[in-house]
Amino acid sequence: MVYNLGFDKFWARDDLNDPNAFLGYLACDEFSMLKPITEWIKADPVRDPKEKVSNGADARPFFLTILCSVTHDPYEVPEWFATPAKGPVERYRQAIFYTDKFLAPRAYSIIMFGALFCTLAVKFFHSRRIGLVNEYFGWILADIAVLLGIEVVLVAVCFRWPWRWVIRAACVIAAVVCTWSVMNAGWLIRTGTQILPTVLLPLFRDPLNTLLIIGVNLVKMPAVAVILLGPSAVALAFFFFVLAKPMPPA
């Protein structure tokens, strides 16, 4: 993928068992990555006195992209760098501080090799709404509103044509998804984090291990088990009861 985008060099941490490495989403913002990029700059200096274009700029410019994923949720910095902050805003500020410290040596390397006067530096930050209220209203409630709207339409259609099994099945599926969104909101209120839909994939791929993990965590947190499993079990039981009711003759 990287080479298809036009890059000829790519560095990342590839030893996932290295306890000294801090692995981000792309494993590129660990301090050990400073060395290979610095060596790359040294191996092919940007400024070459023998190669100058007419306007005096460098004849061999380069394009360097640095992916600093530590500023992405959940904003975790390595333990050797600092004690992880607790609140989301504090964690985000700490992640920015880590990124500044990470970029400073690399910027210094570029200055040392004389490329500053013709260097264009662009710094993008991944930003988002921070805080429980913003998270709740920005994501979860929007999902619930859309899904409940679908559910209302399906229920109305089900009342109009109650003998259509497909419509009743769609109604149950929509109810399950709505239940998932409500569970997600409850989990967000309880823990301050979302349950991403991707966690559903292992349930179908490896149900035994998934159920074991869920069971162990719910034993440790009985209150969460009651909050999540109680309402969802009642809702699912009701809608599956509706689905299983005998159909009137067409």
Short mmCIF file of C-alpha atoms in Angstrom, two decimals:
data_model
loop_
_atom_site.label_atom_id
_atom_site.label_comp_id
_atom_site.label_asym_id
_atom_site.label_seq_id
_atom_site.Cartn_x
_atom_site.Cartn_y
_atom_site.Cartn_z
CA MET A 1 0.00 0.00 0.00
CA VAL A 2 2.80 2.40 0.91
CA TYR A 3 4.67 1.81 -2.35
CA ASN A 4 1.47 2.22 -4.36
CA LEU A 5 1.17 5.71 -2.86
CA GLY A 6 4.55 6.62 -4.36
CA PHE A 7 6.89 6.24 -1.39
CA ASP A 8 10.20 4.50 -1.96
CA LYS A 9 11.11 4.01 1.73
CA PHE A 10 9.03 3.00 4.71
CA TRP A 11 10.00 2.42 8.33
CA ALA A 12 7.92 0.95 11.12
CA ARG A 13 8.35 -1.18 14.19
CA ASP A 14 7.94 -4.76 13.03
CA ASP A 15 8.92 -6.62 16.21
CA LEU A 16 5.59 -6.84 18.00
CA ASN A 17 7.19 -8.71 20.90
CA ASP A 18 9.70 -5.97 21.68
CA PRO A 19 8.85 -4.78 25.22
CA ASN A 20 10.81 -1.55 24.70
CA ALA A 21 8.72 -0.37 21.77
CA PHE A 22 5.58 1.68 21.92
CA LEU A 23 3.42 0.51 19.06
CA GLY A 24 0.92 2.96 17.66
CA TYR A 25 -1.60 2.20 14.95
CA LEU A 26 1.14 2.18 12.32
CA ALA A 27 4.02 1.67 14.76
CA CYS A 28 5.81 4.77 13.46
CA ASP A 29 5.85 7.14 16.43
CA GLU A 30 8.22 5.27 18.71
CA PHE A 31 11.47 7.07 19.49
CA SER A 32 13.58 4.28 18.00
CA MET A 33 12.27 5.39 14.60
CA LEU A 34 14.37 8.56 14.80
CA LYS A 35 17.55 6.74 13.82
CA PRO A 36 16.56 5.19 10.46
CA ILE A 37 15.01 8.40 9.16
CA THR A 38 18.01 10.46 10.26
CA GLU A 39 20.31 8.00 8.51
CA TRP A 40 18.16 8.27 5.39
CA ILE A 41 18.58 12.05 5.38
CA LYS A 42 22.35 11.68 5.82
CA ALA A 43 22.63 9.10 3.05
CA ASP A 44 21.06 11.41 0.47
CA PRO A 45 21.71 15.04 1.46
CA VAL A 46 19.09 17.47 0.32
CA ARG A 47 21.57 20.19 -0.52
CA ASP A 48 24.13 19.37 -3.18
CA PRO A 49 26.41 22.29 -4.25
CA LYS A 50 26.94 20.66 -7.65
CA GLU A 51 23.24 20.46 -8.43
CA LYS A 52 21.38 23.74 -8.28
CA VAL A 53 18.43 24.80 -10.30
CA SER A 54 18.12 28.24 -11.81
CA ASN A 55 16.26 29.82 -8.89
CA GLY A 56 18.82 28.62 -6.35
CA ALA A 57 16.61 25.99 -4.76
CA ASP A 58 17.74 22.46 -4.11
CA ALA A 59 17.92 20.18 -7.11
CA ARG A 60 16.87 17.08 -5.18
CA PRO A 61 13.97 17.84 -2.83
CA PHE A 62 12.38 15.07 -0.82
CA PHE A 63 8.99 14.38 0.65
CA LEU A 64 8.94 13.00 4.19
CA THR A 65 5.70 11.84 5.82
CA ILE A 66 5.61 11.10 9.53
CA LEU A 67 2.60 9.23 10.89
CA CYS A 68 2.18 10.07 14.57
CA SER A 69 -0.74 7.94 15.64
CA VAL A 70 -0.30 8.46 19.37
CA THR A 71 -2.61 11.48 19.13
CA HIS A 72 -5.43 9.15 18.16
CA ASP A 73 -7.88 7.74 20.66
CA PRO A 74 -7.21 6.36 23.31
CA TYR A 75 -4.25 8.81 23.61
CA GLU A 76 -1.81 6.49 25.38
CA VAL A 77 1.85 7.41 25.77
CA PRO A 78 4.63 4.95 26.69
CA GLU A 79 5.08 4.37 30.40
CA TRP A 80 8.75 5.32 30.19
CA PHE A 81 7.75 8.75 28.87
CA ALA A 82 5.29 9.75 31.59
CA THR A 83 2.67 8.39 33.93
CA PRO A 84 -0.47 7.99 31.80
CA ALA A 85 -3.01 10.72 32.51
CA LYS A 86 -6.53 9.79 33.61
CA GLY A 87 -9.00 12.15 31.96
CA PRO A 88 -9.52 12.25 28.16
CA VAL A 89 -8.48 15.91 27.85
CA GLU A 90 -5.35 15.33 29.94
CA ARG A 91 -4.49 12.23 27.88
CA TYR A 92 -4.90 14.19 24.66
CA ARG A 93 -2.62 16.99 25.89
CA GLN A 94 -0.09 14.42 27.01
CA ALA A 95 -0.20 12.78 23.58
CA ILE A 96 0.45 16.14 21.89
CA PHE A 97 3.37 16.76 24.25
CA TYR A 98 4.77 13.34 23.36
CA THR A 99 4.40 14.10 19.64
CA ASP A 100 6.22 17.43 20.02
CA LYS A 101 9.09 15.68 21.79
CA PHE A 102 9.11 13.01 19.11
CA LEU A 103 9.25 15.48 16.22
CA ALA A 104 11.82 17.86 17.74
CA PRO A 105 14.93 15.67 17.12
CA ARG A 106 13.85 15.01 13.55
CA ALA A 107 13.35 18.70 12.85
CA TYR A 108 16.79 19.31 14.35
CA SER A 109 18.27 16.74 11.96
CA ILE A 110 16.78 18.52 8.96
CA ILE A 111 18.17 21.86 10.18
CA MET A 112 21.63 20.35 10.68
CA PHE A 113 21.73 19.22 7.07
CA GLY A 114 20.90 22.66 5.78
CA ALA A 115 17.42 22.17 4.42
CA LEU A 116 15.48 24.58 6.60
CA PHE A 117 15.53 27.58 4.26
CA CYS A 118 13.77 25.61 1.53
CA THR A 119 11.69 23.26 3.64
CA LEU A 120 7.93 23.28 3.74
CA ALA A 121 6.65 21.65 6.92
CA VAL A 122 2.99 20.76 7.22
CA LYS A 123 1.69 19.38 10.49
CA PHE A 124 -1.75 17.78 10.66
CA PHE A 125 -3.45 16.84 13.89
CA HIS A 126 -6.17 14.29 14.28
CA SER A 127 -8.84 16.16 16.21
CA ARG A 128 -12.16 15.07 17.61
CA ARG A 129 -14.74 15.88 20.23
CA ILE A 130 -13.43 15.07 23.69
CA GLY A 131 -15.49 14.39 26.75
CA LEU A 132 -18.35 12.13 27.68
CA VAL A 133 -21.10 14.58 26.74
CA ASN A 134 -19.64 15.32 23.30
CA GLU A 135 -18.96 11.66 22.67
CA TYR A 136 -22.44 10.67 23.73
CA PHE A 137 -24.31 13.29 21.73
CA GLY A 138 -21.98 13.22 18.74
CA TRP A 139 -22.00 9.50 18.03
CA ILE A 140 -24.26 7.29 20.10
CA LEU A 141 -27.44 9.36 20.06
CA ALA A 142 -27.13 9.85 16.30
CA ASP A 143 -26.92 6.10 15.80
CA ILE A 144 -29.86 5.48 18.10
CA ALA A 145 -31.99 8.13 16.37
CA VAL A 146 -31.39 6.66 12.91
CA LEU A 147 -31.95 3.09 14.01
CA LEU A 148 -35.08 3.93 15.99
CA GLY A 149 -36.43 5.71 12.92
CA ILE A 150 -35.86 2.54 10.89
CA GLU A 151 -37.51 0.52 13.63
CA VAL A 152 -40.60 2.77 13.64
CA VAL A 153 -40.99 2.38 9.87
CA LEU A 154 -40.59 -1.39 10.08
CA VAL A 155 -43.12 -1.67 12.90
CA ALA A 156 -45.63 0.36 10.89
CA VAL A 157 -45.08 -1.89 7.88
CA CYS A 158 -45.38 -4.95 10.12
CA PHE A 159 -48.77 -3.75 11.37
CA ARG A 160 -49.88 -3.17 7.78
CA TRP A 161 -48.73 -6.58 6.52
CA PRO A 162 -48.30 -8.75 9.63
CA TRP A 163 -48.20 -12.02 7.66
CA ARG A 164 -44.95 -11.16 5.86
CA TRP A 165 -42.23 -13.16 7.60
CA VAL A 166 -39.45 -11.15 5.92
CA ILE A 167 -40.83 -7.91 7.34
CA ARG A 168 -41.05 -9.40 10.81
CA ALA A 169 -37.49 -10.71 10.53
CA ALA A 170 -36.26 -7.27 9.45
CA CYS A 171 -38.08 -5.78 12.42
CA VAL A 172 -36.22 -8.14 14.76
CA ILE A 173 -32.87 -7.37 13.14
CA ALA A 174 -33.47 -3.64 13.52
CA ALA A 175 -34.45 -4.22 17.15
CA VAL A 176 -31.21 -6.09 17.77
CA VAL A 177 -29.19 -3.25 16.27
CA CYS A 178 -31.12 -0.70 18.33
CA THR A 179 -30.43 -2.78 21.42
CA TRP A 180 -26.75 -2.73 20.51
CA SER A 181 -26.77 1.07 20.30
CA VAL A 182 -28.53 1.37 23.66
CA MET A 183 -25.99 -1.02 25.18
CA ASN A 184 -23.23 1.08 23.65
CA ALA A 185 -24.66 4.21 25.25
CA GLY A 186 -24.90 2.46 28.61
CA TRP A 187 -21.33 1.25 28.36
CA LEU A 188 -20.18 4.75 27.40
CA ILE A 189 -21.90 6.25 30.44
CA ARG A 190 -20.47 3.53 32.67
CA THR A 191 -16.86 3.46 31.43
CA GLY A 192 -16.37 6.57 29.25
CA THR A 193 -15.46 4.49 26.18
CA GLN A 194 -17.38 3.13 23.22
CA ILE A 195 -17.85 -0.47 22.22
CA LEU A 196 -16.82 -0.47 18.58
CA PRO A 197 -18.89 -2.60 16.20
CA THR A 198 -15.71 -4.46 15.22
CA VAL A 199 -15.79 -6.32 18.52
CA LEU A 200 -18.76 -8.23 17.11
CA LEU A 201 -16.60 -9.87 14.45
CA PRO A 202 -14.73 -12.25 16.79
CA LEU A 203 -18.10 -13.37 18.16
CA PHE A 204 -18.82 -15.02 14.81
CA ARG A 205 -15.23 -16.01 14.10
CA ASP A 206 -14.30 -17.53 17.45
CA PRO A 207 -17.38 -17.62 19.70
CA LEU A 208 -15.88 -19.80 22.44
CA ASN A 209 -12.93 -17.52 23.22
CA THR A 210 -15.11 -14.44 22.93
CA LEU A 211 -17.67 -15.78 25.39
CA LEU A 212 -14.90 -16.75 27.80
CA ILE A 213 -13.43 -13.24 27.68
CA ILE A 214 -16.85 -11.65 28.17
CA GLY A 215 -17.61 -14.01 31.05
CA VAL A 216 -14.38 -13.25 32.88
CA ASN A 217 -14.87 -9.50 32.58
CA LEU A 218 -18.52 -9.60 33.60
CA VAL A 219 -17.64 -11.64 36.70
CA LYS A 220 -15.25 -8.85 37.68
CA MET A 221 -17.89 -6.18 37.01
CA PRO A 222 -21.33 -7.47 38.04
CA ALA A 223 -22.84 -3.99 37.86
CA VAL A 224 -21.87 -3.73 34.19
CA ALA A 225 -23.34 -7.17 33.58
CA VAL A 226 -26.68 -6.07 35.02
CA ILE A 227 -26.65 -2.79 33.08
CA LEU A 228 -25.83 -4.37 29.73
CA LEU A 229 -27.26 -7.87 29.81
CA GLY A 230 -30.51 -7.19 31.67
CA PRO A 231 -32.21 -4.72 29.31
CA SER A 232 -30.77 -6.37 26.21
CA ALA A 233 -32.02 -9.81 27.27
CA VAL A 234 -35.52 -8.46 27.90
CA ALA A 235 -35.60 -6.61 24.57
CA LEU A 236 -34.30 -9.54 22.56
CA ALA A 237 -36.68 -11.98 24.26
CA PHE A 238 -39.65 -9.74 23.47
CA PHE A 239 -38.82 -9.28 19.80
CA PHE A 240 -37.99 -12.93 19.24
CA PHE A 241 -41.33 -13.75 20.88
CA VAL A 242 -43.01 -11.46 18.36
CA LEU A 243 -41.16 -13.16 15.53
CA ALA A 244 -42.11 -16.64 16.74
CA LYS A 245 -45.84 -15.90 17.04
CA PRO A 246 -48.00 -17.84 14.60
CA MET A 247 -48.72 -15.95 11.42
CA PRO A 248 -52.29 -15.32 10.35
CA PRO A 249 -53.30 -16.87 7.05
CA ALA A 250 -52.55 -14.76 4.03
#
